[in-house]
Each structure stands twice: as C-alpha cells, then as structure tokens.
Coordinates of C-alpha atoms and ligand atoms in Angstrom, one line a residue:
M23 CA 5.8 -18.6 10.9
N24 CA 7.3 -15.8 12.1
D25 CA 5.5 -13.5 14.3
C26 CA 6.0 -10.7 11.5
A27 CA 2.2 -9.0 11.1
F28 CA 2.9 -8.4 7.3
C29 CA 3.6 -12.3 7.1
R30 CA 0.6 -13.2 8.9
I31 CA -1.4 -10.9 6.4
V32 CA -0.1 -12.7 3.3
A33 CA -1.0 -16.3 5.2
D34 CA -4.6 -15.0 5.8
E35 CA -3.8 -15.4 9.3
A36 CA -4.5 -12.1 10.4
P37 CA -7.1 -10.0 8.7
A38 CA -6.7 -7.0 5.9
T39 CA -9.0 -5.8 3.4
K40 CA -6.8 -6.6 0.1
V41 CA -6.8 -4.8 -2.7
Y42 CA -4.4 -7.0 -5.1
E43 CA -2.5 -10.5 -4.8
D44 CA -0.4 -12.3 -7.4
D45 CA 1.9 -15.3 -6.6
H46 CA 4.8 -12.6 -5.4
L47 CA 2.9 -9.8 -4.0
C48 CA -0.1 -8.7 -2.0
A49 CA -1.3 -5.6 -1.5
F50 CA -3.7 -4.1 1.2
L51 CA -5.7 -0.5 3.0
D52 CA -3.4 0.5 5.6
I53 CA -5.0 0.0 8.8
R54 CA -4.5 3.5 9.9
P55 CA -4.8 5.7 6.6
I56 CA -3.5 9.0 6.2
T57 CA -6.0 9.3 3.1
R58 CA -8.8 7.4 2.1
G59 CA -7.3 4.5 -0.3
H60 CA -3.8 4.5 1.8
T61 CA -2.4 1.3 0.8
L62 CA 0.5 -1.0 1.1
V63 CA 2.7 -3.0 -1.1
I64 CA 4.2 -5.8 0.4
P65 CA 7.0 -8.7 -1.3
K66 CA 4.7 -12.2 0.1
R67 CA 8.3 -13.3 1.1
H68 CA 9.8 -11.8 4.3
A69 CA 12.5 -9.1 4.0
A70 CA 12.5 -6.9 7.0
R71 CA 14.7 -4.5 5.2
L72 CA 15.6 -3.3 1.7
S73 CA 19.1 -4.5 2.2
D74 CA 17.2 -8.2 2.8
L75 CA 15.3 -7.6 -0.4
D76 CA 15.9 -9.3 -3.5
A77 CA 16.3 -6.1 -6.2
E78 CA 14.1 -8.4 -8.9
L79 CA 11.1 -8.8 -5.8
G80 CA 11.7 -5.1 -5.4
A81 CA 11.4 -4.0 -9.1
R82 CA 7.9 -6.4 -8.7
V83 CA 6.9 -4.1 -5.5
F84 CA 7.6 -0.7 -7.0
R85 CA 6.1 -1.9 -10.2
L86 CA 2.6 -2.8 -8.3
G87 CA 3.0 0.5 -6.4
H88 CA 2.9 2.3 -10.0
R89 CA 0.2 0.6 -11.2
L90 CA -1.6 1.2 -8.0
A91 CA -0.9 5.2 -8.3
A92 CA -2.8 4.8 -11.8
A93 CA -5.8 3.0 -10.1
V94 CA -6.7 5.3 -7.3
Q95 CA -6.5 8.2 -10.4
H96 CA -8.6 6.2 -12.6
G97 CA -11.1 4.6 -10.5
G98 CA -14.0 5.5 -8.1
L99 CA -11.5 7.4 -5.6
A100 CA -10.8 9.9 -8.6
A101 CA -7.6 11.2 -6.8
D102 CA -5.4 13.7 -8.6
G103 CA -1.8 12.1 -7.9
A104 CA -0.4 10.2 -5.0
N105 CA 2.8 10.0 -2.6
L106 CA 5.1 6.8 -3.2
L107 CA 7.1 6.0 0.3
I108 CA 9.1 3.6 1.6
N109 CA 10.6 3.9 5.3
D110 CA 13.6 1.7 5.4
G111 CA 14.8 1.1 8.9
A112 CA 13.7 2.4 12.6
A113 CA 16.1 5.9 11.2
A114 CA 13.8 6.4 9.2
F115 CA 10.3 5.4 10.8
Q116 CA 9.5 2.1 9.8
T117 CA 8.0 0.7 12.7
V118 CA 6.9 -3.2 10.7
D119 CA 9.8 -5.1 9.7
H120 CA 8.6 -6.4 6.4
V121 CA 9.4 -4.1 3.4
H122 CA 6.3 -2.2 2.4
L123 CA 5.7 0.6 0.3
H124 CA 3.6 3.3 0.9
V125 CA 0.6 4.3 -2.0
I126 CA -1.2 7.4 -0.4
P127 CA -3.6 9.1 -2.8
R128 CA -3.6 12.7 -3.3
K129 CA -6.1 15.6 -4.5
H130 CA -5.2 19.0 -5.7
G131 CA -5.6 21.3 -2.2
D132 CA -5.7 18.7 0.4
K133 CA -2.6 19.4 2.3
L134 CA -5.4 20.6 5.1
R135 CA -6.6 17.3 4.8
F136 CA -3.4 15.4 4.7
V137 CA -2.1 17.1 7.6
K138 CA -5.1 16.2 9.6
G139 CA -5.0 12.4 8.4
L140 CA -1.5 12.5 9.5
V141 CA -2.2 13.2 13.0
L142 CA -5.6 11.2 13.0
R143 CA -5.2 8.1 10.9
R144 CA -9.0 7.2 10.9
P145 CA -9.8 4.5 8.7
H146 CA -12.9 5.4 5.9
D147 CA -15.2 2.5 4.9
P148 CA -12.5 -0.2 4.1
E149 CA -14.8 -2.5 1.9
S150 CA -15.9 0.7 -0.6
T151 CA -12.5 2.0 -0.9
A152 CA -11.3 -1.4 -1.5
A153 CA -13.5 -2.0 -4.3
A154 CA -13.1 1.7 -5.8
I155 CA -9.1 0.5 -6.1
R156 CA -10.1 -3.1 -7.2
A157 CA -12.0 -1.0 -10.0
G158 CA -9.1 1.0 -11.0
I159 CA -6.9 -1.3 -11.4
A160 CA -9.1 -3.4 -13.6
A161 CA -10.0 -0.2 -15.6
K162 CA -6.5 0.5 -15.7
D163 CA -5.4 -3.2 -17.1
Q164 CA -8.1 -3.0 -19.7
G165 CA -6.9 0.1 -21.2
A166 CA -3.4 -1.2 -20.5
Q167 CA -1.2 -1.5 -24.3
P168 CA -0.2 -4.7 -24.5
Ligands
AMP224 P1 6.1 2.5 8.7 O1 5.9 3.6 9.3 O2 6.4 2.3 7.1 O3 6.5 0.7 9.0 O4 4.2 2.3 8.4 C1 4.0 1.1 8.6 C2 2.2 0.7 8.3 O5 1.4 -0.2 8.4 C3 1.3 1.9 9.4 O6 1.0 2.8 8.2 C4 0.4 1.1 9.8 O7 -0.7 1.9 10.2 C5 0.1 -0.2 8.7 N1 -0.3 -1.1 9.7 C6 0.5 -1.9 11.2 N2 -0.3 -2.9 11.1 C7 -0.9 -3.6 9.7 C8 -1.9 -4.2 9.8 N3 -1.8 -5.4 10.2 N4 -2.7 -4.5 8.4 C9 -2.4 -3.1 7.9 N5 -1.9 -1.7 8.0 C10 -1.0 -2.2 9.1
ZN225 ZN1 7.0 -10.8 6.9

C-alpha cells in the first residue's frame, strides 16, 4: 500500500463518508466542503495525474460525476446545479496526488454562501448529507431509461 490518502480511503484504511462505490470507482464527501454535498469522485486504481489515468477510467470518473450532478439535484439536497472540476497538477492547485473530480452542488443565488464556504470549508452533518445524495442516486437510477 502506498502512502496516498485516497488509496487508504479506497482500502477502508482511512475514514470517509462514501456515497457510491463500484469495482472501478469510489465517491465520498470532501472533508472540507465548499458547499453541502461537495463530493469527490476517484478511480480506485491510483493515478496521480490525468496523464497517468487510463482514458476509459477517466470516462468512468466523469460519467459518475455526471450522475452525481443529477443526484444532488434530485435527492434531498435539492441543488439547482453543480460545479464539476479537476485540479490537475500543483500549478492548478492539486493538493492530493490521486486524480479526483470535485462535484460541488450549487443553488440559485448562493454566491455569498459559496464564497464563505470557500473560506471556511466546514463540514455539514456528513451522515444526512450522504443519505440525501444516495437517495438522489437511487431516484435517478429508478427513473433512468435502459
Ligand atoms: P485538490 O485541491 O483538488 O487536490 O483538492 C483536494 C480535496 O481533497 C480538498 O477539497 C480536500 O478538502 C479534500 N480532502 C483531502 N483529504 C481528504 C480526506 N481524507 N477525505 C476527504 N476529502 C479530503
Ligand atoms: Zn492513491
């Protein structure tokens, strides 16, 4: 096992509030969220940078980000939109060297709350937040076309 914080989360060797997991991917709440429901999507296989990431796996990461962007709008979080973002490299403010896609729920008129969240980065009741996102994923999956 390497000393990567996100690999330890994948291996359940470090705590995290997971909202989704499959054979390839894991999604969990950001420990210092900008907004309620701020989630990180990661490939389970370690890749420090986008240049280390298999393109197919990158597509899976984005596909899950796409689902989560819908889930935060359809579940209890009732977001109106989301920012999806990858910081690739230290020059782009990447601080954890394991590729991660940020999914940051947004509400209409939340500009001031967003800026405050960017400064304070305080957690919001992780368990109820994660439950709302899981419910959103389930609601979207039920309504999904085959
Ligand atoms: P970045 O600047 O894109 O590398 O962002 C890294 C993100 O990972 C930040 O938003 C951190 O709050 C978040 N983070 C760091 N360690 C953990 C952890 N152990 N569990 C959850 N989120 C984390
Ligand atoms: Zn890793």
